mmCIF file of C-alpha atoms and ligand atoms in Angstrom:
data_model
loop_
_atom_site.group_PDB
_atom_site.id
_atom_site.type_symbol
_atom_site.label_atom_id
_atom_site.label_comp_id
_atom_site.label_asym_id
_atom_site.label_seq_id
_atom_site.Cartn_x
_atom_site.Cartn_y
_atom_site.Cartn_z
ATOM 1 C CA MET A 1023 14.423 -27.621 -0.078
ATOM 2 C CA SER A 1024 17.358 -26.105 -1.948
ATOM 3 C CA THR A 1025 20.468 -24.802 -0.211
ATOM 4 C CA THR A 1026 21.643 -22.700 -3.168
ATOM 5 C CA ALA A 1027 22.618 -19.277 -1.845
ATOM 6 C CA LEU A 1028 21.643 -15.986 -3.474
ATOM 7 C CA ARG A 1029 19.361 -17.186 -6.229
ATOM 8 C CA THR A 1030 17.358 -14.755 -8.336
ATOM 9 C CA VAL A 1031 13.683 -14.498 -7.571
ATOM 10 C CA SER A 1032 10.702 -13.800 -9.845
ATOM 11 C CA ILE A 1033 6.980 -13.261 -9.589
ATOM 12 C CA LEU A 1034 5.645 -16.393 -11.310
ATOM 13 C CA GLY A 1035 1.910 -15.740 -11.183
ATOM 14 C CA THR A 1036 -0.685 -13.318 -9.854
ATOM 15 C CA GLY A 1037 -4.327 -13.433 -8.792
ATOM 16 C CA SER A 1038 -6.990 -11.245 -7.243
ATOM 17 C CA TYR A 1039 -10.423 -11.351 -5.687
ATOM 18 C CA ILE A 1040 -12.918 -8.508 -5.642
ATOM 19 C CA PRO A 1041 -16.124 -8.929 -3.621
ATOM 20 C CA GLU A 1042 -19.320 -8.527 -5.600
ATOM 21 C CA LYS A 1043 -21.100 -5.763 -3.706
ATOM 22 C CA VAL A 1044 -20.369 -2.250 -5.009
ATOM 23 C CA ILE A 1045 -20.670 0.921 -2.913
ATOM 24 C CA THR A 1046 -20.901 4.033 -5.088
ATOM 25 C CA ASN A 1047 -20.248 7.613 -4.038
ATOM 26 C CA ALA A 1048 -24.019 8.161 -4.247
ATOM 27 C CA ASP A 1049 -24.515 5.302 -1.758
ATOM 28 C CA LEU A 1050 -22.078 6.990 0.642
ATOM 29 C CA ALA A 1051 -23.896 10.312 0.310
ATOM 30 C CA LYS A 1052 -26.907 8.579 1.866
ATOM 31 C CA ILE A 1053 -24.860 7.609 4.948
ATOM 32 C CA VAL A 1054 -22.637 10.665 5.630
ATOM 33 C CA ASP A 1055 -22.519 14.315 4.582
ATOM 34 C CA THR A 1056 -20.560 13.915 1.349
ATOM 35 C CA ASN A 1057 -21.078 13.978 -2.414
ATOM 36 C CA ASP A 1058 -19.738 12.498 -5.630
ATOM 37 C CA GLU A 1059 -18.049 15.737 -6.674
ATOM 38 C CA TRP A 1060 -16.010 16.000 -3.431
ATOM 39 C CA ILE A 1061 -14.926 12.370 -3.469
ATOM 40 C CA VAL A 1062 -13.971 12.299 -7.157
ATOM 41 C CA SER A 1063 -12.145 15.636 -7.135
ATOM 42 C CA ARG A 1064 -10.265 14.961 -3.848
ATOM 43 C CA THR A 1065 -9.470 11.267 -4.369
ATOM 44 C CA GLY A 1066 -10.340 9.991 -7.865
ATOM 45 C CA MET A 1067 -12.571 7.294 -6.317
ATOM 46 C CA LYS A 1068 -15.969 6.420 -7.816
ATOM 47 C CA GLU A 1069 -16.705 3.014 -6.328
ATOM 48 C CA ARG A 1070 -15.372 0.551 -3.811
ATOM 49 C CA HIS A 1071 -16.397 -3.047 -3.035
ATOM 50 C CA GLN A 1072 -17.632 -4.576 0.203
ATOM 51 C CA ALA A 1073 -17.145 -8.170 1.321
ATOM 52 C CA ARG A 1074 -20.121 -10.207 2.516
ATOM 53 C CA PRO A 1075 -20.637 -10.369 6.298
ATOM 54 C CA ASP A 1076 -19.521 -14.027 6.248
ATOM 55 C CA GLU A 1077 -16.377 -13.267 4.195
ATOM 56 C CA ALA A 1078 -13.137 -12.665 6.112
ATOM 57 C CA ALA A 1079 -9.637 -11.669 4.986
ATOM 58 C CA SER A 1080 -8.562 -15.320 4.651
ATOM 59 C CA ASP A 1081 -11.527 -16.223 2.405
ATOM 60 C CA MET A 1082 -10.673 -13.408 0.012
ATOM 61 C CA GLY A 1083 -6.942 -14.160 0.269
ATOM 62 C CA ALA A 1084 -7.506 -17.834 -0.545
ATOM 63 C CA ALA A 1085 -9.565 -16.935 -3.634
ATOM 64 C CA ALA A 1086 -6.782 -14.648 -4.886
ATOM 65 C CA ALA A 1087 -4.181 -17.302 -4.006
ATOM 66 C CA ARG A 1088 -5.934 -19.980 -6.064
ATOM 67 C CA GLN A 1089 -5.813 -17.713 -9.130
ATOM 68 C CA ALA A 1090 -2.137 -16.915 -8.557
ATOM 69 C CA MET A 1091 -1.302 -20.632 -8.228
ATOM 70 C CA GLU A 1092 -3.143 -21.386 -11.445
ATOM 71 C CA SER A 1093 -1.416 -18.563 -13.292
ATOM 72 C CA ALA A 1094 2.008 -19.738 -12.017
ATOM 73 C CA GLY A 1095 1.313 -23.431 -12.640
ATOM 74 C CA VAL A 1096 2.139 -24.170 -9.001
ATOM 75 C CA THR A 1097 0.292 -26.699 -6.829
ATOM 76 C CA ALA A 1098 -0.535 -26.161 -3.142
ATOM 77 C CA ASP A 1099 1.975 -28.769 -1.969
ATOM 78 C CA GLN A 1100 4.849 -26.894 -3.702
ATOM 79 C CA ILE A 1101 4.360 -23.782 -1.561
ATOM 80 C CA GLY A 1102 6.978 -23.540 1.201
ATOM 81 C CA MET A 1103 5.951 -20.236 2.775
ATOM 82 C CA ILE A 1104 2.801 -18.118 3.006
ATOM 83 C CA VAL A 1105 3.075 -14.476 3.989
ATOM 84 C CA CYS A 1106 -0.167 -12.638 4.475
ATOM 85 C CA ALA A 1107 -0.182 -8.829 4.744
ATOM 86 C CA SER A 1108 -3.272 -7.297 6.311
ATOM 87 C CA ILE A 1109 -4.456 -4.724 8.820
ATOM 88 C CA THR A 1110 -7.808 -6.527 8.942
ATOM 89 C CA PRO A 1111 -6.797 -10.118 9.789
ATOM 90 C CA ASP A 1112 -9.513 -12.680 10.527
ATOM 91 C CA MET A 1113 -8.532 -12.302 14.222
ATOM 92 C CA PRO A 1114 -5.369 -11.455 16.237
ATOM 93 C CA PHE A 1115 -4.389 -15.129 16.156
ATOM 94 C CA PRO A 1116 -4.174 -17.677 14.589
ATOM 95 C CA SER A 1117 -2.707 -15.884 11.622
ATOM 96 C CA THR A 1118 -4.745 -15.220 8.502
ATOM 97 C CA ALA A 1119 -1.922 -16.987 6.624
ATOM 98 C CA CYS A 1120 -2.648 -20.202 8.583
ATOM 99 C CA TYR A 1121 -6.315 -19.936 7.637
ATOM 100 C CA VAL A 1122 -5.360 -19.431 3.981
ATOM 101 C CA GLN A 1123 -3.090 -22.463 4.248
ATOM 102 C CA ARG A 1124 -6.025 -24.522 5.486
ATOM 103 C CA LEU A 1125 -8.354 -23.241 2.762
ATOM 104 C CA ILE A 1126 -5.964 -23.981 -0.111
ATOM 105 C CA GLY A 1127 -4.373 -27.125 1.374
ATOM 106 C CA ALA A 1128 -0.767 -25.864 1.302
ATOM 107 C CA HIS A 1129 0.320 -28.116 4.143
ATOM 108 C CA ASN A 1130 4.072 -27.977 3.400
ATOM 109 C CA ALA A 1131 4.228 -24.230 4.048
ATOM 110 C CA PHE A 1132 5.157 -22.270 7.141
ATOM 111 C CA CYS A 1133 2.828 -19.326 7.557
ATOM 112 C CA LEU A 1134 2.928 -15.860 9.049
ATOM 113 C CA ASP A 1135 1.131 -12.528 8.933
ATOM 114 C CA ILE A 1136 2.795 -9.148 8.691
ATOM 115 C CA THR A 1137 1.460 -5.726 9.595
ATOM 116 C CA ALA A 1138 2.777 -2.978 7.376
ATOM 117 C CA ALA A 1139 -0.567 -1.417 6.369
ATOM 118 C CA CYS A 1140 -0.635 -0.307 2.732
ATOM 119 C CA SER A 1141 3.038 -1.265 2.240
ATOM 120 C CA GLY A 1142 2.311 -4.833 3.350
ATOM 121 C CA PHE A 1143 2.583 -6.476 -0.049
ATOM 122 C CA ILE A 1144 6.012 -4.928 -0.752
ATOM 123 C CA TYR A 1145 7.179 -6.068 2.696
ATOM 124 C CA ALA A 1146 5.817 -9.576 2.007
ATOM 125 C CA LEU A 1147 7.632 -9.617 -1.329
ATOM 126 C CA GLU A 1148 10.881 -8.674 0.438
ATOM 127 C CA LEU A 1149 10.498 -11.458 3.031
ATOM 128 C CA ALA A 1150 9.698 -14.036 0.365
ATOM 129 C CA LYS A 1151 12.574 -12.878 -1.835
ATOM 130 C CA ASN A 1152 15.057 -13.150 1.031
ATOM 131 C CA ALA A 1153 13.812 -16.601 2.095
ATOM 132 C CA ILE A 1154 14.110 -17.852 -1.501
ATOM 133 C CA CYS A 1155 17.492 -16.159 -2.112
ATOM 134 C CA ALA A 1156 18.860 -17.803 1.012
ATOM 135 C CA GLY A 1157 17.613 -21.207 -0.119
ATOM 136 C CA GLN A 1158 15.171 -21.552 2.770
ATOM 137 C CA VAL A 1159 12.216 -22.197 0.441
ATOM 138 C CA ASP A 1160 11.792 -22.538 -3.315
ATOM 139 C CA THR A 1161 8.278 -21.156 -3.718
ATOM 140 C CA ALA A 1162 6.317 -18.636 -1.649
ATOM 141 C CA LEU A 1163 2.752 -17.379 -1.728
ATOM 142 C CA ILE A 1164 2.357 -13.726 -0.782
ATOM 143 C CA ILE A 1165 -1.013 -12.131 -0.200
ATOM 144 C CA GLY A 1166 -2.433 -8.703 0.545
ATOM 145 C CA THR A 1167 -6.011 -9.005 1.787
ATOM 146 C CA GLU A 1168 -8.229 -6.426 3.443
ATOM 147 C CA LYS A 1169 -11.754 -6.078 4.750
ATOM 148 C CA LEU A 1170 -11.415 -2.383 5.529
ATOM 149 C CA THR A 1171 -15.167 -1.826 5.553
ATOM 150 C CA SER A 1172 -15.092 -3.684 8.901
ATOM 151 C CA VAL A 1173 -12.777 -1.106 10.540
ATOM 152 C CA VAL A 1174 -13.853 2.235 9.064
ATOM 153 C CA ASP A 1175 -16.071 4.495 11.128
ATOM 154 C CA TRP A 1176 -19.248 4.862 9.102
ATOM 155 C CA GLN A 1177 -19.961 8.103 10.987
ATOM 156 C CA ASP A 1178 -16.644 9.689 9.910
ATOM 157 C CA ARG A 1179 -16.878 11.103 6.385
ATOM 158 C CA GLN A 1180 -13.135 11.857 6.351
ATOM 159 C CA THR A 1181 -12.264 8.151 6.295
ATOM 160 C CA CYS A 1182 -15.292 6.014 5.448
ATOM 161 C CA VAL A 1183 -15.422 7.198 1.828
ATOM 162 C CA LEU A 1184 -11.825 6.154 1.156
ATOM 163 C CA PHE A 1185 -11.617 2.424 1.768
ATOM 164 C CA GLY A 1186 -12.817 -0.856 0.264
ATOM 165 C CA ASP A 1187 -12.341 -4.636 0.444
ATOM 166 C CA ALA A 1188 -10.329 -6.960 -1.836
ATOM 167 C CA ALA A 1189 -7.412 -9.380 -1.998
ATOM 168 C CA GLY A 1190 -4.446 -9.881 -4.309
ATOM 169 C CA ALA A 1191 -1.794 -12.581 -4.362
ATOM 170 C CA ALA A 1192 1.407 -13.608 -6.091
ATOM 171 C CA ILE A 1193 3.514 -16.735 -6.326
ATOM 172 C CA VAL A 1194 7.193 -15.937 -5.964
ATOM 173 C CA GLY A 1195 9.881 -18.437 -6.896
ATOM 174 C CA ALA A 1196 13.528 -19.058 -7.722
ATOM 175 C CA ARG A 1197 14.740 -18.572 -11.294
ATOM 176 C CA GLY A 1198 18.050 -19.219 -12.969
ATOM 177 C CA ALA A 1199 18.245 -16.002 -14.992
ATOM 178 C CA PRO A 1200 19.334 -12.658 -13.522
ATOM 179 C CA HIS A 1201 15.899 -11.076 -13.943
ATOM 180 C CA GLY A 1202 12.967 -10.957 -11.566
ATOM 181 C CA ILE A 1203 13.212 -8.758 -8.496
ATOM 182 C CA ARG A 1204 16.138 -6.495 -9.362
ATOM 183 C CA ALA A 1205 16.133 -4.190 -6.326
ATOM 184 C CA THR A 1206 14.052 -3.075 -3.366
ATOM 185 C CA ALA A 1207 14.081 -0.082 -1.017
ATOM 186 C CA LEU A 1208 12.053 -0.224 2.203
ATOM 187 C CA GLY A 1209 11.694 2.075 5.188
ATOM 188 C CA SER A 1210 9.631 2.842 8.283
ATOM 189 C CA ASP A 1211 9.211 5.732 10.705
ATOM 190 C CA GLY A 1212 7.499 4.802 13.973
ATOM 191 C CA ARG A 1213 7.807 8.394 15.226
ATOM 192 C CA LEU A 1214 4.798 9.194 13.051
ATOM 193 C CA ALA A 1215 2.704 6.194 14.119
ATOM 194 C CA GLU A 1216 -0.171 8.256 15.519
ATOM 195 C CA LEU A 1217 -0.974 9.889 12.183
ATOM 196 C CA LEU A 1218 -2.613 6.720 10.887
ATOM 197 C CA MET A 1219 -3.780 4.045 13.298
ATOM 198 C CA LEU A 1220 -6.457 1.798 14.723
ATOM 199 C CA PRO A 1221 -5.921 2.455 18.432
ATOM 200 C CA GLY A 1222 -8.371 0.069 20.125
ATOM 201 C CA GLY A 1223 -8.484 -3.666 20.694
ATOM 202 C CA GLY A 1224 -4.765 -4.346 21.263
ATOM 203 C CA SER A 1225 -2.720 -4.500 24.477
ATOM 204 C CA ARG A 1226 -2.448 -0.686 24.624
ATOM 205 C CA ASN A 1227 -6.211 -0.147 24.724
ATOM 206 C CA PRO A 1228 -7.875 -3.529 25.319
ATOM 207 C CA THR A 1229 -11.473 -3.608 24.200
ATOM 208 C CA SER A 1230 -13.793 -2.256 26.889
ATOM 209 C CA PRO A 1231 -17.103 -0.391 26.947
ATOM 210 C CA GLU A 1232 -15.008 2.800 27.167
ATOM 211 C CA THR A 1233 -12.880 2.085 24.060
ATOM 212 C CA ILE A 1234 -16.024 1.241 22.143
ATOM 213 C CA GLU A 1235 -17.765 4.387 23.325
ATOM 214 C CA LYS A 1236 -14.729 6.427 22.176
ATOM 215 C CA ARG A 1237 -14.842 4.579 18.833
ATOM 216 C CA LEU A 1238 -11.214 3.476 19.223
ATOM 217 C CA HIS A 1239 -11.952 0.278 17.300
ATOM 218 C CA TYR A 1240 -12.099 2.306 14.092
ATOM 219 C CA MET A 1241 -9.319 3.631 11.896
ATOM 220 C CA LYS A 1242 -8.068 7.186 12.602
ATOM 221 C CA MET A 1243 -6.181 9.202 10.005
ATOM 222 C CA SER A 1244 -4.672 12.647 9.766
ATOM 223 C CA GLY A 1245 -5.273 12.873 6.022
ATOM 224 C CA ARG A 1246 -3.220 15.956 5.130
ATOM 225 C CA ASP A 1247 -0.127 14.751 7.011
ATOM 226 C CA VAL A 1248 -0.377 11.294 5.507
ATOM 227 C CA PHE A 1249 -0.724 12.827 2.046
ATOM 228 C CA LYS A 1250 2.458 14.887 2.431
ATOM 229 C CA HIS A 1251 4.589 12.041 3.776
ATOM 230 C CA ALA A 1252 3.187 9.577 1.227
ATOM 231 C CA VAL A 1253 4.338 11.737 -1.686
ATOM 232 C CA THR A 1254 7.835 12.318 -0.254
ATOM 233 C CA ARG A 1255 8.503 8.723 0.777
ATOM 234 C CA MET A 1256 7.102 7.078 -2.339
ATOM 235 C CA ILE A 1257 9.255 9.268 -4.578
ATOM 236 C CA GLU A 1258 12.318 8.572 -2.423
ATOM 237 C CA ALA A 1259 11.658 4.796 -2.425
ATOM 238 C CA CYS A 1260 11.211 4.711 -6.230
ATOM 239 C CA GLN A 1261 14.388 6.678 -6.830
ATOM 240 C CA LYS A 1262 16.419 4.493 -4.455
ATOM 241 C CA ALA A 1263 15.156 1.198 -5.881
ATOM 242 C CA ILE A 1264 15.613 2.306 -9.505
ATOM 243 C CA ALA A 1265 19.180 3.496 -8.770
ATOM 244 C CA LYS A 1266 20.003 0.254 -6.887
ATOM 245 C CA ALA A 1267 18.842 -1.693 -9.952
ATOM 246 C CA GLY A 1268 21.293 0.327 -12.078
ATOM 247 C CA LEU A 1269 18.428 1.825 -14.099
ATOM 248 C CA THR A 1270 16.894 5.236 -14.752
ATOM 249 C CA ILE A 1271 13.230 6.239 -14.836
ATOM 250 C CA ASP A 1272 13.358 6.042 -18.650
ATOM 251 C CA ASP A 1273 14.012 2.288 -18.423
ATOM 252 C CA ILE A 1274 10.767 1.714 -16.500
ATOM 253 C CA ALA A 1275 7.786 0.512 -18.567
ATOM 254 C CA LEU A 1276 5.131 0.741 -15.844
ATOM 255 C CA ILE A 1277 4.831 2.107 -12.311
ATOM 256 C CA ILE A 1278 2.216 0.512 -10.047
ATOM 257 C CA PRO A 1279 1.703 2.848 -7.107
ATOM 258 C CA HIS A 1280 -0.410 2.180 -4.036
ATOM 259 C CA GLN A 1281 -3.873 3.490 -4.918
ATOM 260 C CA ALA A 1282 -4.626 5.801 -1.964
ATOM 261 C CA ASN A 1283 -5.445 9.023 -3.778
ATOM 262 C CA LEU A 1284 -5.230 10.023 -7.447
ATOM 263 C CA ARG A 1285 -3.698 13.346 -6.406
ATOM 264 C CA ILE A 1286 -0.883 11.499 -4.593
ATOM 265 C CA ILE A 1287 -0.174 9.478 -7.747
ATOM 266 C CA GLU A 1288 -0.208 12.648 -9.883
ATOM 267 C CA ALA A 1289 2.142 14.423 -7.467
ATOM 268 C CA ILE A 1290 4.571 11.492 -7.600
ATOM 269 C CA GLY A 1291 4.331 11.337 -11.385
ATOM 270 C CA HIS A 1292 5.075 15.011 -11.691
ATOM 271 C CA ARG A 1293 8.234 14.771 -9.585
ATOM 272 C CA LEU A 1294 9.536 11.407 -10.823
ATOM 273 C CA GLY A 1295 9.430 12.591 -14.391
ATOM 274 C CA ALA A 1296 7.672 9.637 -16.060
ATOM 275 C CA PRO A 1297 4.717 10.388 -18.378
ATOM 276 C CA ALA A 1298 1.187 9.810 -17.028
ATOM 277 C CA GLU A 1299 0.606 6.715 -19.199
ATOM 278 C CA LYS A 1300 3.367 4.894 -17.295
ATOM 279 C CA TYR A 1301 1.265 4.886 -14.097
ATOM 280 C CA PHE A 1302 -1.240 2.101 -13.578
ATOM 281 C CA ILE A 1303 -4.423 3.501 -12.054
ATOM 282 C CA ASN A 1304 -7.533 1.634 -10.919
ATOM 283 C CA ILE A 1305 -8.454 3.711 -7.856
ATOM 284 C CA GLU A 1306 -11.790 4.728 -9.402
ATOM 285 C CA LYS A 1307 -13.067 1.128 -9.064
ATOM 286 C CA TYR A 1308 -11.778 0.020 -5.666
ATOM 287 C CA GLY A 1309 -10.774 3.011 -3.522
ATOM 288 C CA ASN A 1310 -7.954 2.386 -1.070
ATOM 289 C CA ILE A 1311 -7.661 -1.367 -0.444
ATOM 290 C CA SER A 1312 -4.447 -1.051 1.592
ATOM 291 C CA ALA A 1313 -2.238 -4.180 1.354
ATOM 292 C CA ALA A 1314 -4.418 -5.539 -1.472
ATOM 293 C CA SER A 1315 -3.841 -2.443 -3.595
ATOM 294 C CA ILE A 1316 -0.546 -3.376 -5.277
ATOM 295 C CA PRO A 1317 -1.268 -7.079 -5.932
ATOM 296 C CA VAL A 1318 -4.753 -6.345 -7.322
ATOM 297 C CA ALA A 1319 -3.319 -3.657 -9.614
ATOM 298 C CA LEU A 1320 -0.421 -5.919 -10.617
ATOM 299 C CA ASP A 1321 -2.815 -8.741 -11.468
ATOM 300 C CA GLU A 1322 -4.997 -6.405 -13.543
ATOM 301 C CA ALA A 1323 -1.946 -5.016 -15.330
ATOM 302 C CA VAL A 1324 -0.754 -8.533 -16.194
ATOM 303 C CA ARG A 1325 -4.182 -9.753 -17.321
ATOM 304 C CA SER A 1326 -4.752 -6.662 -19.482
ATOM 305 C CA ASP A 1327 -1.311 -7.059 -21.144
ATOM 306 C CA ARG A 1328 0.030 -3.820 -19.708
ATOM 307 C CA ILE A 1329 3.128 -5.809 -18.699
ATOM 308 C CA LYS A 1330 5.171 -7.760 -21.234
ATOM 309 C CA GLN A 1331 7.982 -10.259 -20.776
ATOM 310 C CA GLY A 1332 11.202 -8.329 -20.057
ATOM 311 C CA ASP A 1333 9.446 -5.119 -18.981
ATOM 312 C CA LYS A 1334 10.961 -3.390 -15.989
ATOM 313 C CA ILE A 1335 8.251 -2.265 -13.601
ATOM 314 C CA VAL A 1336 8.166 -0.489 -10.249
ATOM 315 C CA LEU A 1337 5.815 -1.333 -7.377
ATOM 316 C CA VAL A 1338 5.643 1.397 -4.722
ATOM 317 C CA ALA A 1339 3.583 1.864 -1.564
ATOM 318 C CA PHE A 1340 3.180 3.919 1.595
ATOM 319 C CA GLY A 1341 1.092 3.236 4.671
ATOM 320 C CA GLY A 1342 0.512 3.352 8.398
ATOM 321 C CA GLY A 1343 3.504 2.932 10.663
ATOM 322 C CA PHE A 1344 4.674 4.855 8.703
ATOM 323 C CA THR A 1345 5.951 2.229 6.284
ATOM 324 C CA TRP A 1346 6.992 2.519 2.677
ATOM 325 C CA GLY A 1347 8.738 0.517 -0.001
ATOM 326 C CA ALA A 1348 9.461 0.110 -3.690
ATOM 327 C CA ALA A 1349 10.513 -2.866 -5.779
ATOM 328 C CA VAL A 1350 11.953 -2.902 -9.284
ATOM 329 C CA VAL A 1351 10.921 -6.086 -11.068
ATOM 330 C CA GLU A 1352 12.017 -7.292 -14.490
ATOM 331 C CA TRP A 1353 9.004 -9.268 -15.668
ATOM 332 C CA ASP A 1354 10.050 -12.870 -16.138
ATOM 333 C CA LYS A 1355 7.011 -15.064 -15.851
ATOM 334 C CA ASN A 1356 7.416 -17.414 -18.848
HETATM 335 N N1 ACO B 923 -17.051 14.759 1.870
HETATM 336 C C1 ACO B 923 -17.158 16.083 1.895
HETATM 337 N N2 ACO B 923 -16.312 16.874 2.566
HETATM 338 C C2 ACO B 923 -15.335 16.287 3.266
HETATM 339 C C3 ACO B 923 -15.173 14.884 3.285
HETATM 340 C C4 ACO B 923 -16.080 14.108 2.567
HETATM 341 N N3 ACO B 923 -16.026 12.764 2.512
HETATM 342 N N4 ACO B 923 -14.110 14.585 4.055
HETATM 343 C C5 ACO B 923 -13.609 15.737 4.493
HETATM 344 N N5 ACO B 923 -14.343 16.772 4.026
HETATM 345 C C6 ACO B 923 -14.161 18.205 4.244
HETATM 346 C C7 ACO B 923 -13.374 18.474 5.496
HETATM 347 O O1 ACO B 923 -14.231 18.505 6.628
HETATM 348 C C8 ACO B 923 -12.799 19.838 5.186
HETATM 349 O O2 ACO B 923 -13.783 20.818 5.399
HETATM 350 P P1 ACO B 923 -13.387 22.233 6.050
HETATM 351 O O3 ACO B 923 -12.406 22.836 5.078
HETATM 352 O O4 ACO B 923 -14.693 22.926 6.128
HETATM 353 O O5 ACO B 923 -12.759 21.900 7.359
HETATM 354 C C9 ACO B 923 -12.544 19.783 3.690
HETATM 355 O O6 ACO B 923 -13.351 18.724 3.187
HETATM 356 C C10 ACO B 923 -11.079 19.505 3.327
HETATM 357 O O7 ACO B 923 -10.614 18.406 4.100
HETATM 358 P P2 ACO B 923 -9.136 17.888 3.995
HETATM 359 O O8 ACO B 923 -8.943 16.762 4.964
HETATM 360 O O9 ACO B 923 -8.198 19.031 4.062
HETATM 361 O O10 ACO B 923 -9.153 17.316 2.500
HETATM 362 P P3 ACO B 923 -7.945 16.845 1.650
HETATM 363 O O11 ACO B 923 -7.900 17.578 0.383
HETATM 364 O O12 ACO B 923 -6.659 16.735 2.442
HETATM 365 O O13 ACO B 923 -8.369 15.339 1.286
HETATM 366 C C11 ACO B 923 -7.940 13.090 1.945
HETATM 367 C C12 ACO B 923 -8.577 14.418 2.324
HETATM 368 C C13 ACO B 923 -8.640 12.548 0.733
HETATM 369 C C14 ACO B 923 -8.104 12.105 3.114
HETATM 370 C C15 ACO B 923 -6.441 13.277 1.654
HETATM 371 O O14 ACO B 923 -5.844 14.028 2.677
HETATM 372 C C16 ACO B 923 -5.676 11.978 1.495
HETATM 373 O O15 ACO B 923 -5.865 11.252 0.552
HETATM 374 N N6 ACO B 923 -4.714 11.680 2.392
HETATM 375 C C17 ACO B 923 -3.858 10.534 2.264
HETATM 376 C C18 ACO B 923 -4.526 9.233 2.585
HETATM 377 C C19 ACO B 923 -3.530 8.097 2.348
HETATM 378 O O16 ACO B 923 -2.622 8.181 1.556
HETATM 379 N N7 ACO B 923 -3.626 7.012 3.030
HETATM 380 C C20 ACO B 923 -2.644 5.972 2.722
HETATM 381 C C21 ACO B 923 -2.420 5.118 3.718
HETATM 382 S S1 ACO B 923 -3.896 4.348 4.279
HETATM 383 C C22 ACO B 923 -3.341 3.015 5.185
HETATM 384 O O17 ACO B 923 -2.180 2.813 5.420
HETATM 385 C C23 ACO B 923 -4.389 2.101 5.735
#
């Protein structure tokens, strides 16, 4: 382990895993009172994927992690830290990160989960960056993995059409050059916690026949409120992070926003001032995959050559808590 203080930190490799089964808008229209036109016009979503019954968050996370390790040229024994972001962990404990560790054989790592909903990957990136900057570890594996189809209420058309399952991962490591993660801006507001939550099953409302009858084990969302705050906070986070990096929006080659709603992304784009082609969008294929959203999109952007060496990109997310965050990254993989 290095003791070098304040090193620069880069994303060295990315990976993703998308379960095979596809749920189309037409499939959803057979389950709840909805239709393709409503879903596409209100959200931009056409399909989402569903994990197999025997597939948990750690299985998907490990598959994404293996790809990220391969793309970074890093072996399991080199990983010093695994941070797993999820609101659908395998179970309350042990952590999903420990299960991923076991699946990939990264036995030199210390492992933890974080709960920051859709902002989870940005939070994981921040933790990994700080641990590497401080010399605590040299290489970290960060993962966003979600099996949201296991926590949506399939009787509630306002939420069940929005979410899907997937995992994304990145290897983060120390670099000599002053590139990599240039700046971050994170925030939370617990005063608004009730607007987006899964109220049952924890110490506040332990699982009981009553909590199940009240359907408290499913996600609850006040969509319009979340929409409004998401737009405001994601713009604010982008502007702060870009300014901290000493850049302007014109310097940014690509913005990868959390894929919660196409209209949210368009509203951000309109107010940030960058042209539409600078926003990476894949919401039509996956719906909202929460903490997996940013790493899956990042991996797709890298693999489709939307990001080139030296490009300055912005990752930005908003989620339950509320939580939000943005990171400005100068792409430095080679
Ligand atoms: N199909 C058909 N009609 C529907 C559906 C549906 N699936 N869902 C709701 N409706 C109806 C409503 O009942 C309502 O009908 P009414 O006017 O007769 O009452 C009408 O459509 C409009 O409903 P709204 O909720 O006002 O629709 P809105 O345009 O706000 O879109 C949506 C809803 C898509 C949820 C939007 O508010 C949104 O995207 N919010 C943000 C979600 C988000 O960003 N989440 C991120 C974090 S997620 C996380 O952290 C895990």
